[in-house]
Amino acid sequence: MTEQELKTVVLATARAMNAAGINRGAAGNVSTRHEDGFLITPTGMGYDACVADDVVFVGLDGRVAGRRNPSSEWRFHRDIYATRPQAGAIVHAHSPFAVSLACMNCEIPPFHYMVARFGGNDVRCAEYATFGSQALSDAVLNALIGRSACLMAHHGMVVFGGDLPEALALAVEFETLCEQYWRVRQIGDPQLLDDEEMARVLEKFASYGRQD
Ligand SMILES: [Zn+2]
């Protein structure tokens, strides 16, 4: 895909994120890896008001090319691309159920086998740090060790995938999991799946969905 086509898909993904109900207004952001950096939504602009040329290129070295300023959270996007080769696209959203759990500094334990979809026995919650800060990026990277999603305390969630459609689909799945856990916690403390069963599920997910 050309850079222009990719910018169009980044914007379409940001709009789809809001249409899917996992984000509202100009909060959240979307990016995809491109050349030696990534293309990311601009800061502070409603996605309906944006056109493809408002999507900004940021190099892994921090250089910016475009007519807008990148999302204030460009640092954790850069740091994820720099350290996780399998990350091809990132969705960050202030989705209601993830935010509810994140405001309780809550990790998601193995209450359901789908927790393994995000790489392990749990999904961690990154420690709070001011939005846009390097400290927040450091906390997010820490929470993402061995995982493709994390909550962000008093903030939201971040999910990455191989490409934009996958990252968006995983973000919707993650918010669904957060909603389910939130609902379960209204009834009580759920029984958890044990390490042995989660290891089995992780093994199955390694080949899940392959058509070959
Ligand atoms: Zn945010």
Short mmCIF file of C-alpha atoms and ligand atoms in Angstrom, two decimals:
data_model
loop_
_atom_site.label_atom_id
_atom_site.label_comp_id
_atom_site.label_asym_id
_atom_site.label_seq_id
_atom_site.Cartn_x
_atom_site.Cartn_y
_atom_site.Cartn_z
CA MET A 1 0.00 0.00 0.00
CA THR A 2 1.19 3.54 -0.69
CA GLU A 3 1.65 5.96 2.20
CA GLN A 4 -1.49 7.82 1.09
CA GLU A 5 -3.56 4.61 1.03
CA LEU A 6 -2.25 3.64 4.47
CA LYS A 7 -3.21 7.08 5.85
CA THR A 8 -6.75 6.52 4.55
CA VAL A 9 -6.92 3.15 6.32
CA VAL A 10 -5.57 4.64 9.58
CA LEU A 11 -8.34 7.24 9.51
CA ALA A 12 -11.01 4.66 8.56
CA THR A 13 -9.86 2.50 11.49
CA ALA A 14 -10.11 5.45 13.92
CA ARG A 15 -13.66 6.14 12.69
CA ALA A 16 -14.53 2.43 12.93
CA MET A 17 -13.18 2.39 16.51
CA ASN A 18 -15.70 5.09 17.46
CA ALA A 19 -18.50 3.48 15.42
CA ALA A 20 -17.85 0.19 17.27
CA GLY A 21 -18.57 2.00 20.53
CA ILE A 22 -15.11 1.49 22.04
CA ASN A 23 -14.13 5.16 21.93
CA ARG A 24 -15.78 8.57 21.75
CA GLY A 25 -14.77 11.89 20.25
CA ALA A 26 -11.10 12.72 19.72
CA ALA A 27 -9.87 10.52 22.60
CA GLY A 28 -7.86 7.44 21.72
CA ASN A 29 -5.60 7.04 18.70
CA VAL A 30 -4.66 4.63 15.94
CA SER A 31 -1.36 3.97 14.15
CA THR A 32 0.27 1.56 11.73
CA ARG A 33 3.93 0.75 11.10
CA HIS A 34 5.33 2.40 7.98
CA GLU A 35 8.93 2.41 6.69
CA ASP A 36 11.22 3.30 9.64
CA GLY A 37 8.37 4.67 11.73
CA PHE A 38 4.59 4.79 11.79
CA LEU A 39 1.53 6.73 10.64
CA ILE A 40 -0.65 8.01 13.49
CA THR A 41 -3.85 10.03 13.95
CA PRO A 42 -3.34 13.74 14.74
CA THR A 43 -3.77 15.24 18.20
CA GLY A 44 -7.04 16.79 19.29
CA MET A 45 -9.03 16.40 16.05
CA GLY A 46 -12.39 14.64 15.73
CA TYR A 47 -11.96 11.79 13.27
CA ASP A 48 -14.98 12.83 11.22
CA ALA A 49 -13.36 16.24 10.64
CA CYS A 50 -10.04 14.69 9.53
CA VAL A 51 -8.89 13.84 6.04
CA ALA A 52 -6.10 11.40 5.16
CA ASP A 53 -3.51 14.21 4.97
CA ASP A 54 -4.10 14.97 8.67
CA VAL A 55 -2.54 11.58 9.53
CA VAL A 56 1.07 12.17 10.59
CA PHE A 57 4.29 10.21 10.02
CA VAL A 58 6.55 9.78 13.07
CA GLY A 59 9.96 8.12 12.70
CA LEU A 60 11.29 5.71 15.33
CA ASP A 61 13.91 8.45 15.89
CA GLY A 62 11.08 10.87 16.79
CA ARG A 63 11.11 12.98 13.62
CA VAL A 64 7.67 14.14 12.49
CA ALA A 65 6.47 14.67 8.91
CA GLY A 66 3.02 16.04 8.17
CA ARG A 67 0.90 19.14 8.42
CA ARG A 68 -0.51 18.25 11.88
CA ASN A 69 0.99 17.35 15.24
CA PRO A 70 0.83 13.64 16.07
CA SER A 71 -1.37 12.23 18.83
CA SER A 72 -0.03 13.22 22.25
CA GLU A 73 0.52 9.50 22.90
CA TRP A 74 2.99 9.02 20.02
CA ARG A 75 5.69 7.97 22.53
CA PHE A 76 4.16 4.64 23.48
CA HIS A 77 3.32 3.93 19.83
CA ARG A 78 7.00 4.56 18.94
CA ASP A 79 8.27 2.45 21.84
CA ILE A 80 5.95 -0.48 21.01
CA TYR A 81 7.07 -0.48 17.35
CA ALA A 82 10.71 -0.19 18.43
CA THR A 83 10.58 -3.16 20.79
CA ARG A 84 7.82 -5.48 19.48
CA PRO A 85 8.58 -6.57 15.89
CA GLN A 86 5.21 -8.34 15.60
CA ALA A 87 3.32 -5.05 16.16
CA GLY A 88 2.06 -3.78 12.82
CA ALA A 89 -0.74 -1.56 14.14
CA ILE A 90 -1.86 -0.14 17.50
CA VAL A 91 -5.27 0.93 18.82
CA HIS A 92 -5.50 3.01 22.01
CA ALA A 93 -9.05 3.65 23.26
CA HIS A 94 -10.86 5.05 26.28
CA SER A 95 -13.42 2.25 26.08
CA PRO A 96 -15.96 2.31 28.92
CA PHE A 97 -15.44 -1.14 30.47
CA ALA A 98 -11.64 -1.09 30.14
CA VAL A 99 -11.61 2.37 31.73
CA SER A 100 -13.85 1.16 34.58
CA LEU A 101 -11.43 -1.67 35.40
CA ALA A 102 -8.37 0.57 34.85
CA CYS A 103 -9.73 3.11 37.34
CA MET A 104 -9.75 0.31 39.93
CA ASN A 105 -6.10 -0.53 39.02
CA CYS A 106 -7.51 -3.94 38.23
CA GLU A 107 -5.65 -6.71 36.40
CA ILE A 108 -7.74 -9.21 34.45
CA PRO A 109 -7.15 -12.73 35.82
CA PRO A 110 -7.90 -15.96 33.92
CA PHE A 111 -11.66 -15.87 34.63
CA HIS A 112 -12.33 -16.84 30.98
CA TYR A 113 -10.13 -18.70 28.50
CA MET A 114 -10.23 -15.72 26.08
CA VAL A 115 -7.80 -13.91 28.39
CA ALA A 116 -5.15 -16.04 26.64
CA ARG A 117 -5.97 -14.31 23.33
CA PHE A 118 -3.76 -11.47 24.57
CA GLY A 119 -0.71 -13.63 25.18
CA GLY A 120 -0.79 -14.99 28.71
CA ASN A 121 -2.60 -15.91 31.92
CA ASP A 122 -3.69 -12.37 32.67
CA VAL A 123 -3.88 -8.88 31.23
CA ARG A 124 -1.94 -6.37 33.29
CA CYS A 125 -2.78 -2.80 34.19
CA ALA A 126 0.01 -0.28 33.47
CA GLU A 127 0.83 2.02 36.38
CA TYR A 128 -0.60 5.51 36.13
CA ALA A 129 1.50 8.27 34.62
CA THR A 130 0.50 11.59 33.02
CA PHE A 131 -0.86 11.24 29.49
CA GLY A 132 1.69 11.79 26.75
CA SER A 133 4.67 11.28 29.09
CA GLN A 134 7.66 9.01 28.62
CA ALA A 135 6.83 7.59 32.07
CA LEU A 136 3.46 6.45 30.71
CA SER A 137 5.16 4.82 27.72
CA ASP A 138 7.59 3.01 30.04
CA ALA A 139 4.68 1.78 32.19
CA VAL A 140 2.74 0.58 29.12
CA LEU A 141 5.75 -1.29 27.73
CA ASN A 142 6.25 -2.98 31.07
CA ALA A 143 2.61 -4.09 31.23
CA LEU A 144 2.82 -5.41 27.65
CA ILE A 145 5.73 -7.81 28.28
CA GLY A 146 4.60 -11.07 26.68
CA ARG A 147 1.16 -9.58 25.96
CA SER A 148 -0.58 -7.79 23.09
CA ALA A 149 -2.95 -5.75 25.32
CA CYS A 150 -2.95 -3.92 28.63
CA LEU A 151 -5.12 -1.65 30.70
CA MET A 152 -3.73 1.79 31.62
CA ALA A 153 -4.54 2.90 35.16
CA HIS A 154 -7.02 5.82 35.32
CA HIS A 155 -6.85 6.10 31.53
CA GLY A 156 -7.80 3.36 29.05
CA MET A 157 -6.40 0.45 27.10
CA VAL A 158 -3.91 -0.31 24.35
CA VAL A 159 -3.91 -3.28 21.98
CA PHE A 160 -1.63 -4.14 19.07
CA GLY A 161 -2.01 -6.53 16.14
CA GLY A 162 -0.27 -7.47 12.91
CA ASP A 163 -2.20 -4.91 10.88
CA LEU A 164 -4.98 -2.34 11.32
CA PRO A 165 -7.98 -4.71 10.84
CA GLU A 166 -6.48 -7.16 13.35
CA ALA A 167 -5.64 -4.45 15.90
CA LEU A 168 -9.19 -3.07 15.71
CA ALA A 169 -10.76 -6.55 15.98
CA LEU A 170 -8.56 -7.31 19.01
CA ALA A 171 -9.49 -3.99 20.61
CA VAL A 172 -13.19 -4.87 20.28
CA GLU A 173 -12.51 -8.36 21.68
CA PHE A 174 -10.58 -6.85 24.56
CA GLU A 175 -13.35 -4.41 25.45
CA THR A 176 -15.82 -7.33 25.31
CA LEU A 177 -13.61 -9.27 27.74
CA CYS A 178 -13.46 -6.22 30.04
CA GLU A 179 -17.26 -5.95 29.95
CA GLN A 180 -17.63 -9.64 30.78
CA TYR A 181 -15.21 -9.38 33.68
CA TRP A 182 -16.96 -6.24 34.94
CA ARG A 183 -20.31 -8.08 34.83
CA VAL A 184 -18.91 -11.14 36.59
CA ARG A 185 -17.56 -8.93 39.36
CA GLN A 186 -21.07 -7.62 39.98
CA ILE A 187 -22.03 -11.16 41.08
CA GLY A 188 -18.89 -11.93 43.05
CA ASP A 189 -15.33 -13.21 42.76
CA PRO A 190 -15.14 -15.70 39.90
CA GLN A 191 -13.30 -19.00 40.05
CA LEU A 192 -10.20 -18.84 37.87
CA LEU A 193 -8.80 -21.26 35.32
CA ASP A 194 -5.56 -22.86 36.51
CA ASP A 195 -2.11 -22.47 34.92
CA GLU A 196 -2.27 -25.92 33.33
CA GLU A 197 -5.52 -25.15 31.51
CA MET A 198 -4.33 -21.69 30.45
CA ALA A 199 -1.13 -23.26 29.05
CA ARG A 200 -3.33 -25.62 26.98
CA VAL A 201 -5.41 -22.70 25.69
CA LEU A 202 -2.30 -20.65 24.85
CA GLU A 203 -0.99 -23.60 22.87
CA LYS A 204 -4.27 -23.85 20.93
CA PHE A 205 -4.32 -20.11 20.22
CA ALA A 206 -0.84 -20.39 18.70
CA SER A 207 -2.44 -22.22 15.73
CA TYR A 208 -6.02 -20.88 16.04
CA GLY A 209 -7.67 -19.42 12.96
CA ARG A 210 -5.07 -20.67 10.50
CA GLN A 211 -6.71 -21.83 7.29
CA ASP A 212 -3.64 -23.63 5.91
ZN ZN B 1 -5.61 8.19 26.02
#
